[in-house]
Each structure stands twice: as C-alpha cells, then as structure tokens.
Coordinates of C-alpha atoms in Angstrom, one line a residue:
M1 CA 0.0 0.0 0.0
T2 CA 1.3 3.4 -1.0
K3 CA 2.1 5.6 1.9
K4 CA -0.1 8.7 2.1
I5 CA 1.4 12.2 1.8
N6 CA 1.2 14.4 4.8
L7 CA -0.1 17.8 3.7
K8 CA 1.5 19.4 6.7
D9 CA 4.8 18.8 4.9
Y10 CA 3.4 21.1 2.2
G11 CA 2.6 23.9 4.6
Y12 CA -1.1 23.1 5.5
R13 CA -2.0 24.6 8.8
G14 CA -5.6 23.3 9.2
N15 CA -7.0 20.2 10.8
L16 CA -6.8 17.3 8.3
A17 CA -8.7 14.8 10.5
N18 CA -12.2 16.2 9.8
E19 CA -11.7 17.7 6.4
P20 CA -12.8 16.3 2.9
T21 CA -9.9 15.8 0.5
V22 CA -7.5 18.8 0.9
G23 CA -4.9 19.6 -1.8
R24 CA -2.3 22.2 -2.5
I25 CA -2.1 23.6 -6.1
T26 CA 1.5 23.1 -7.4
E27 CA 1.0 24.1 -11.0
L28 CA -1.5 25.9 -13.2
Q29 CA -1.5 25.8 -17.0
R30 CA -4.5 27.5 -18.6
E31 CA -7.5 25.9 -16.7
R32 CA -5.8 22.7 -15.7
Y33 CA -4.5 22.4 -12.2
T34 CA -1.9 20.0 -10.8
I35 CA -2.6 19.4 -7.1
I36 CA -0.7 17.5 -4.4
T37 CA -3.0 15.5 -2.1
E38 CA -2.6 12.8 0.5
Y39 CA -3.0 10.3 -2.4
G40 CA -0.2 11.9 -4.5
E41 CA -0.3 14.3 -7.4
V42 CA -3.5 14.6 -9.3
A43 CA -4.9 16.6 -12.3
A44 CA -8.0 18.7 -11.6
T45 CA -10.3 21.4 -13.0
L46 CA -12.7 23.7 -11.2
K47 CA -16.2 22.4 -10.6
G48 CA -18.8 24.2 -12.7
T49 CA -20.5 25.8 -9.6
F50 CA -17.1 27.2 -8.6
Y51 CA -17.3 29.8 -11.4
H52 CA -20.8 30.8 -10.4
N53 CA -19.9 31.2 -6.7
A54 CA -16.6 33.1 -7.4
Q55 CA -17.9 36.7 -7.6
I56 CA -14.5 38.2 -8.4
R57 CA -11.3 37.1 -10.1
E58 CA -9.3 36.8 -6.9
D59 CA -11.7 34.1 -5.7
L60 CA -10.2 31.8 -8.3
P61 CA -7.4 29.5 -7.1
C62 CA -3.8 30.0 -8.0
V63 CA -0.5 28.2 -7.3
G64 CA 0.1 27.8 -3.5
D65 CA -3.6 27.8 -2.7
F66 CA -5.1 25.0 -0.5
V67 CA -8.4 23.7 -1.8
L68 CA -11.1 21.2 -1.1
M69 CA -11.7 18.6 -3.8
Q70 CA -13.8 15.8 -5.1
Y71 CA -11.0 13.2 -5.6
N72 CA -11.2 10.9 -8.6
E73 CA -8.6 8.2 -8.6
N74 CA -9.5 7.2 -12.2
G75 CA -9.6 10.6 -13.9
I76 CA -9.8 14.3 -13.4
S77 CA -10.6 15.5 -9.9
L78 CA -12.7 18.6 -9.2
V79 CA -11.9 21.6 -7.1
T80 CA -14.9 22.5 -5.1
E81 CA -13.8 25.2 -2.6
L82 CA -10.9 27.7 -2.1
L83 CA -9.6 27.6 1.5
P84 CA -8.7 30.9 3.3
R85 CA -5.3 32.3 2.3
Y86 CA -2.9 33.5 5.0
T87 CA -0.8 35.5 2.5
K88 CA -1.2 36.5 -1.2
F89 CA 0.9 38.5 -3.7
S90 CA -1.3 40.5 -6.0
R91 CA -0.8 42.9 -8.8
A92 CA -3.1 45.2 -10.8
D93 CA -4.3 43.7 -14.0
F94 CA -5.7 46.4 -16.3
L95 CA -8.4 45.5 -18.8
G96 CA -10.4 47.6 -21.2
S97 CA -9.9 50.3 -23.8
S98 CA -7.3 52.9 -22.9
A99 CA -8.5 55.1 -25.8
G100 CA -12.0 55.1 -24.4
H101 CA -10.7 55.8 -20.9
V102 CA -12.6 52.8 -19.5
K103 CA -9.6 50.8 -18.4
T104 CA -10.4 48.9 -15.2
A105 CA -8.2 47.4 -12.6
Y106 CA -8.6 43.9 -11.4
E107 CA -6.7 42.1 -8.7
Q108 CA -4.6 39.3 -10.1
V109 CA -3.3 36.9 -7.4
V110 CA 0.1 35.7 -8.5
A111 CA 0.8 33.3 -5.6
A112 CA -0.7 32.4 -2.2
N113 CA 0.2 30.9 1.2
F114 CA 3.9 31.7 1.4
D115 CA 6.2 32.8 4.2
Y116 CA 8.8 34.7 2.3
V117 CA 8.8 36.9 -0.8
F118 CA 12.1 36.7 -2.7
I119 CA 12.5 39.9 -4.7
I120 CA 15.1 38.9 -7.2
T121 CA 17.1 41.1 -9.5
S122 CA 20.4 40.7 -11.2
L123 CA 23.6 42.6 -10.8
N124 CA 23.9 43.4 -14.5
Q125 CA 22.8 46.3 -16.7
D126 CA 19.2 45.6 -15.7
F127 CA 19.7 46.4 -12.0
S128 CA 17.1 49.0 -11.0
L129 CA 16.7 50.3 -7.4
S130 CA 13.3 51.8 -8.3
R131 CA 12.0 48.5 -9.4
I132 CA 13.2 46.8 -6.2
V133 CA 11.4 49.4 -4.1
R134 CA 8.3 48.9 -6.2
Y135 CA 8.3 45.1 -5.6
L136 CA 9.0 45.7 -1.9
T137 CA 5.9 47.9 -1.6
Q138 CA 3.7 45.1 -3.0
A139 CA 5.6 42.4 -1.0
K140 CA 4.8 44.2 2.3
Q141 CA 1.2 44.3 1.3
S142 CA 1.2 40.5 0.7
G143 CA 1.7 39.6 4.3
G144 CA 4.9 37.7 3.6
T145 CA 8.4 38.6 4.8
P146 CA 10.4 40.3 1.9
V147 CA 14.0 39.2 1.1
I148 CA 16.0 40.9 -1.6
I149 CA 18.2 38.6 -3.7
L150 CA 20.8 40.1 -6.1
T151 CA 21.9 37.4 -8.5
K152 CA 24.9 37.0 -10.8
A153 CA 27.4 38.3 -8.3
D154 CA 30.1 36.4 -10.2
L155 CA 29.7 38.8 -13.1
D156 CA 30.1 42.0 -11.0
D157 CA 33.4 42.7 -9.2
N158 CA 31.8 45.7 -7.5
F159 CA 28.5 44.2 -6.3
Q160 CA 29.1 45.4 -2.7
K161 CA 28.4 49.0 -3.9
K162 CA 25.0 47.9 -5.2
I163 CA 24.3 46.0 -1.9
A164 CA 25.0 49.3 -0.1
E165 CA 22.6 51.2 -2.4
V166 CA 19.8 48.8 -1.7
R167 CA 20.3 48.7 2.0
D168 CA 20.4 52.5 2.2
A169 CA 17.2 52.7 0.2
V170 CA 15.3 49.9 2.1
P171 CA 16.8 49.5 5.6
N172 CA 15.6 46.7 7.7
V173 CA 15.1 44.4 4.7
P174 CA 17.6 41.5 4.3
V175 CA 19.7 41.8 1.2
H176 CA 21.8 38.9 -0.2
A177 CA 24.2 38.7 -3.2
I178 CA 24.5 35.3 -4.7
S179 CA 25.8 33.3 -7.7
S180 CA 23.8 30.3 -8.8
H181 CA 26.6 29.1 -11.0
T182 CA 29.5 29.3 -8.4
G183 CA 27.3 28.7 -5.3
F184 CA 28.5 32.0 -3.8
G185 CA 26.1 33.2 -1.1
L186 CA 23.6 30.3 -1.4
H187 CA 24.2 29.2 2.2
E188 CA 22.8 32.6 3.4
L189 CA 19.4 31.5 2.1
E190 CA 19.2 28.5 4.4
E191 CA 17.5 30.5 7.1
Y192 CA 14.5 31.1 4.9
L193 CA 14.4 27.8 2.9
R194 CA 13.3 25.5 5.7
P195 CA 11.0 22.5 5.8
Q196 CA 7.2 23.3 5.6
K197 CA 8.0 26.9 4.6
T198 CA 7.2 28.4 1.3
S199 CA 9.0 31.2 -0.6
V200 CA 7.7 32.9 -3.8
F201 CA 10.3 34.1 -6.4
L202 CA 9.4 37.3 -8.1
G203 CA 11.2 39.4 -10.7
M204 CA 11.7 40.1 -14.4
S205 CA 12.8 37.7 -17.1
G206 CA 16.5 37.0 -17.3
I207 CA 17.4 37.8 -13.7
G208 CA 18.3 34.2 -12.8
K209 CA 15.2 32.8 -11.1
S210 CA 15.4 29.5 -13.1
S211 CA 19.1 29.2 -12.5
L212 CA 18.6 29.7 -8.8
I213 CA 15.9 27.0 -8.6
N214 CA 18.2 24.6 -10.5
A215 CA 20.9 25.3 -7.9
L216 CA 18.6 24.8 -5.0
M217 CA 17.0 21.6 -6.5
H218 CA 20.5 20.2 -7.3
S219 CA 19.0 19.3 -10.7
N220 CA 18.2 21.0 -14.0
V221 CA 14.5 21.1 -13.6
M222 CA 14.2 24.5 -15.4
D223 CA 15.3 25.5 -18.8
V224 CA 17.7 28.5 -18.8
K225 CA 17.9 30.8 -21.8
A226 CA 20.6 33.3 -22.6
I227 CA 20.0 37.0 -22.1
R228 CA 20.4 39.7 -24.7
E229 CA 23.8 41.3 -24.6
D230 CA 22.6 44.8 -25.4
D231 CA 20.3 45.3 -22.4
S232 CA 20.8 42.2 -20.2
R233 CA 17.1 41.3 -20.6
G234 CA 16.0 37.7 -20.9
R235 CA 13.3 35.9 -22.7
H236 CA 10.6 34.2 -20.7
T237 CA 11.9 30.9 -19.4
T238 CA 9.0 30.3 -17.0
T239 CA 5.7 30.4 -18.8
H240 CA 3.5 29.4 -15.9
R241 CA 3.5 29.3 -12.1
Q242 CA 4.8 26.3 -10.4
L243 CA 5.6 25.1 -6.8
F244 CA 8.7 23.0 -6.2
M245 CA 9.6 21.0 -3.2
L246 CA 13.3 21.3 -2.5
P247 CA 15.3 18.3 -1.3
N248 CA 15.4 19.7 2.2
G249 CA 11.6 20.0 2.4
A250 CA 11.3 23.7 1.7
M251 CA 9.0 24.9 -1.1
V252 CA 9.5 27.7 -3.7
I253 CA 6.9 29.1 -6.1
D254 CA 8.4 30.2 -9.4
T255 CA 6.5 32.8 -11.4
P256 CA 6.9 34.1 -15.0
G257 CA 8.9 37.2 -15.3
M258 CA 6.9 40.4 -14.9
R259 CA 7.7 43.2 -17.3
E260 CA 5.5 45.5 -15.3
L261 CA 4.2 45.3 -11.7
G262 CA 1.0 47.2 -11.3
L263 CA 0.5 48.1 -7.6
Y264 CA -2.7 46.9 -6.1
N265 CA -4.3 48.0 -2.8
A266 CA -0.8 49.0 -1.8
E267 CA -1.4 51.7 0.8
E268 CA 0.0 49.7 3.8
G269 CA 3.0 48.7 1.7
I270 CA 3.7 52.3 0.9
K271 CA 3.4 53.3 4.5
Y272 CA 6.1 50.7 5.4
V273 CA 8.5 51.4 2.6
F274 CA 8.2 55.2 2.8
S275 CA 7.7 55.5 6.6
D276 CA 10.6 58.0 6.8
I277 CA 8.7 60.3 4.4
E278 CA 5.4 60.0 6.1
E279 CA 7.1 60.7 9.5
L280 CA 8.2 64.1 8.0
F281 CA 4.6 65.2 7.4
S282 CA 4.0 65.7 11.1
R283 CA 6.8 68.3 11.1
C284 CA 5.3 70.5 8.4
R285 CA 3.7 73.8 9.6
F286 CA 0.4 73.1 8.0
S287 CA -1.5 69.8 8.5
N288 CA -2.7 70.0 4.9
C289 CA 0.7 70.8 3.4
Q290 CA 1.0 69.8 -0.2
H291 CA 4.9 69.9 0.0
N292 CA 5.1 72.2 -2.9
T293 CA 5.2 76.0 -2.2
E294 CA 4.1 76.1 1.5
P295 CA 6.5 77.7 4.0
D296 CA 8.1 75.5 6.7
C297 CA 7.6 72.3 4.7
A298 CA 9.5 69.5 6.4
V299 CA 9.8 67.5 3.2
K300 CA 11.3 70.4 1.2
T301 CA 13.7 71.2 4.0
A302 CA 14.7 67.5 4.3
I303 CA 15.5 67.4 0.5
E304 CA 17.4 70.7 0.6
N305 CA 19.6 69.6 3.5
G306 CA 20.2 66.1 2.2
E307 CA 18.2 64.2 4.8
L308 CA 15.8 63.0 2.1
S309 CA 16.8 62.2 -1.4
A310 CA 14.8 63.7 -4.2
K311 CA 14.7 60.3 -6.0
H312 CA 13.1 58.7 -2.9
W313 CA 10.5 61.4 -2.8
E314 CA 9.7 61.0 -6.5
R315 CA 9.2 57.2 -6.0
Y316 CA 6.8 57.9 -3.1
I317 CA 4.8 60.4 -5.2
Y318 CA 4.6 58.1 -8.2
Q319 CA 3.5 55.1 -6.1
K320 CA 0.8 57.1 -4.3
R321 CA -0.6 58.4 -7.6
E322 CA -0.7 55.0 -9.1
T323 CA -2.3 53.4 -6.1
R324 CA -5.0 56.1 -6.0
Y325 CA -5.7 55.5 -9.7
V326 CA -6.0 51.7 -9.2
D327 CA -8.2 52.1 -6.1
D328 CA -10.5 54.4 -8.0
K329 CA -10.8 51.9 -10.9
T330 CA -11.3 49.0 -8.5
A331 CA -14.0 50.9 -6.6
Y332 CA -15.7 51.6 -10.0
M333 CA -15.8 47.9 -10.9
R334 CA -17.0 47.0 -7.4
E335 CA -19.9 49.4 -7.7
R336 CA -20.8 48.0 -11.1
R337 CA -20.6 44.5 -9.8
E338 CA -22.9 45.3 -6.9
W339 CA -25.3 47.1 -9.2
G340 CA -25.4 44.2 -11.6
K341 CA -26.1 41.8 -8.7
S342 CA -29.0 44.0 -7.5
I343 CA -30.5 44.2 -11.0
S344 CA -30.3 40.4 -11.3
K345 CA -31.9 39.9 -7.9
F346 CA -34.7 42.4 -8.9
N347 CA -35.3 40.6 -12.2
R348 CA -35.5 37.2 -10.5
G349 CA -38.0 38.7 -8.1
K350 CA -40.2 39.9 -10.9
R351 CA -40.1 36.6 -12.6
G352 CA -41.0 34.8 -9.4
G353 CA -43.9 37.1 -8.8
R354 CA -45.7 36.4 -12.1

C-alpha cells in the first residue's frame, strides 16, 4: 500500500482529520491544475458551480492555494472550494480600452500561502533600485516577509556597492548577493528555505530565477535561456506558475517574469517602505501641506539639507498616484458588480412574482 502524503509537509495549517480531501495547487496551466493531495499528485479542474460562486477574479485558485476537492482516482478531480489564504501576492491587471478611458483594474493573485517573498534582480545592466522598491511595496502588502536577492554576483566585481545602495534605500530588509553558478552566497538563504516553509520568487525575465531554482534543487528542472547582450534582458523561461519541493523540504513558487508590476491595494506597503517620508509630514507647519510652495515644509527642508533624497520622494509620489488611480478603478468595478447583482436579484424577483 502506497504511503499517504502528509499535507502538513506542504505547509497546510488546518486540521486534516475532519476535512474532505485537501490539496495544494502546485501548477496551473490554462484551466488545468496540478494538485498535491494525500494520495499523491492529481490533475484537476474547477467544478462548474465554482465559477458561479466566485464573484471576483481573486476568488479563483492560484499556485500555492489550498483547496477542497472531489477526488477521482481514475480521472480528473474537481476543485470545489478555495480555503482561506494567509498570504497572497497580487498585482493590478488592467483591462479595457485605454482610448475610451474605461480601463479597469482587477486584482490578479500571483501566488498564495507563502512565508517569504524573494524579490530577485540581477547585478547586471538591468539592475534597478526603483524596481526593487516597487516590488517591496507590494511584497509588504502581501503579508509575507520580503527578502532581496541580487543574482549573478560572479559577473560583477563591484557588487558590494549595489548592496549598499539597496540597504540604504530599504533599511531593515535582508539583502543577499548570490551566484547560482558558483554557489556563492547560497548558504545565506538557508535561514528562509526551511521544511514546511514556502517562498515565492518574483522578478523580471533574465534575472536568474530559473538558475537559482536549479541550484537549490541540485538538478536542471528548469530551462535556462541566454539573455540579450545589449540590455541584459532575458526571454521568458518560466511560462506558468509552479511550486517546487526542494530536497530539504522547503518549497518555492516560481513565477513568470513580470515586465510591469501594477501596484494593487498598496497603501499599507507604501506606509512601510516610505515610513521615513510620512514621518516628516507631522513636522510641516500646515497639516494639509502639499509639500510644494508652502512655507516651513519639512519635506522640502529635508530634501534641501540632504536628509531625504529627491529620488526617494519621487518614488513615493509616483506610487501614491498609481495606487490612488488603481483604487478608483477598482471601486468603480466593485460598484458596477454590486449594481449588476442587485439588478439580477430584482429581475429574479419579478419573474418569481408572475
């Protein structure tokens, strides 16, 4: 008799004794799920009623989610319910016609139920401090613990300077420089990659996520493609999201490279990343200071005396504006959805009263 898999080893925190079949999604390609269960790995799709009950897109399962299932040992199993998430990484997904000014913002959940968020970027020409700060904002919103990983340290003799730049911009966040090819720095990741713990890998294409997974798996489980020499950008190696169990029992969720990360519901993340700026507001003479032409503005004073960098202030303003825009579009869609539900309910009532 085949030994059953313990879902606790896959990070499940609930009570398995009284539950129907529980599974964790390890892979998603189009509408076909691969799910690990106590019986092993199974293929599954969503039960038809799932689409009816899922009012919004974030209700649909993604990699890392725990779900309830109707297990079918002879064919395709059915996902019947999404269990509560303890963390999730989301980004804004814009749909609609920009020309008609009706673009709407949806929440796209990239990964769920992780402990650490690995913000990965390479130490080549594509290194961008602004992008790291942007990812950090959304990572803090996710509920996971952010860790910044700078890859390809073997190709940069002066990587310590970039480490210092990152630590200066985002203090109190761990920063590690590594090389997947030489093994440099990989031992520093052991404190995060522990049994029953999950880390999600985020970053653009060509920054070394696939090489890092191969190094951690001690096997070439991922294809690695060469980057373009002119801009150090890579082609998409990962085309779908997937969860890997490392040899030591830790789990990592790999995600396709994101060319753009749209901030979603990121107010709390902004408050954390830019706490030094928001602390300055209390020192302005006027409580409604716009930090523009008002006298005795603490922000302007801090920039002038070097306490606050102008670049850091620009990042804050940009992220606040974007978040406000996304929140407005999301609220619009929420109102339309509620209006549509009320109309449907009204029409059903009219039909029932005939």
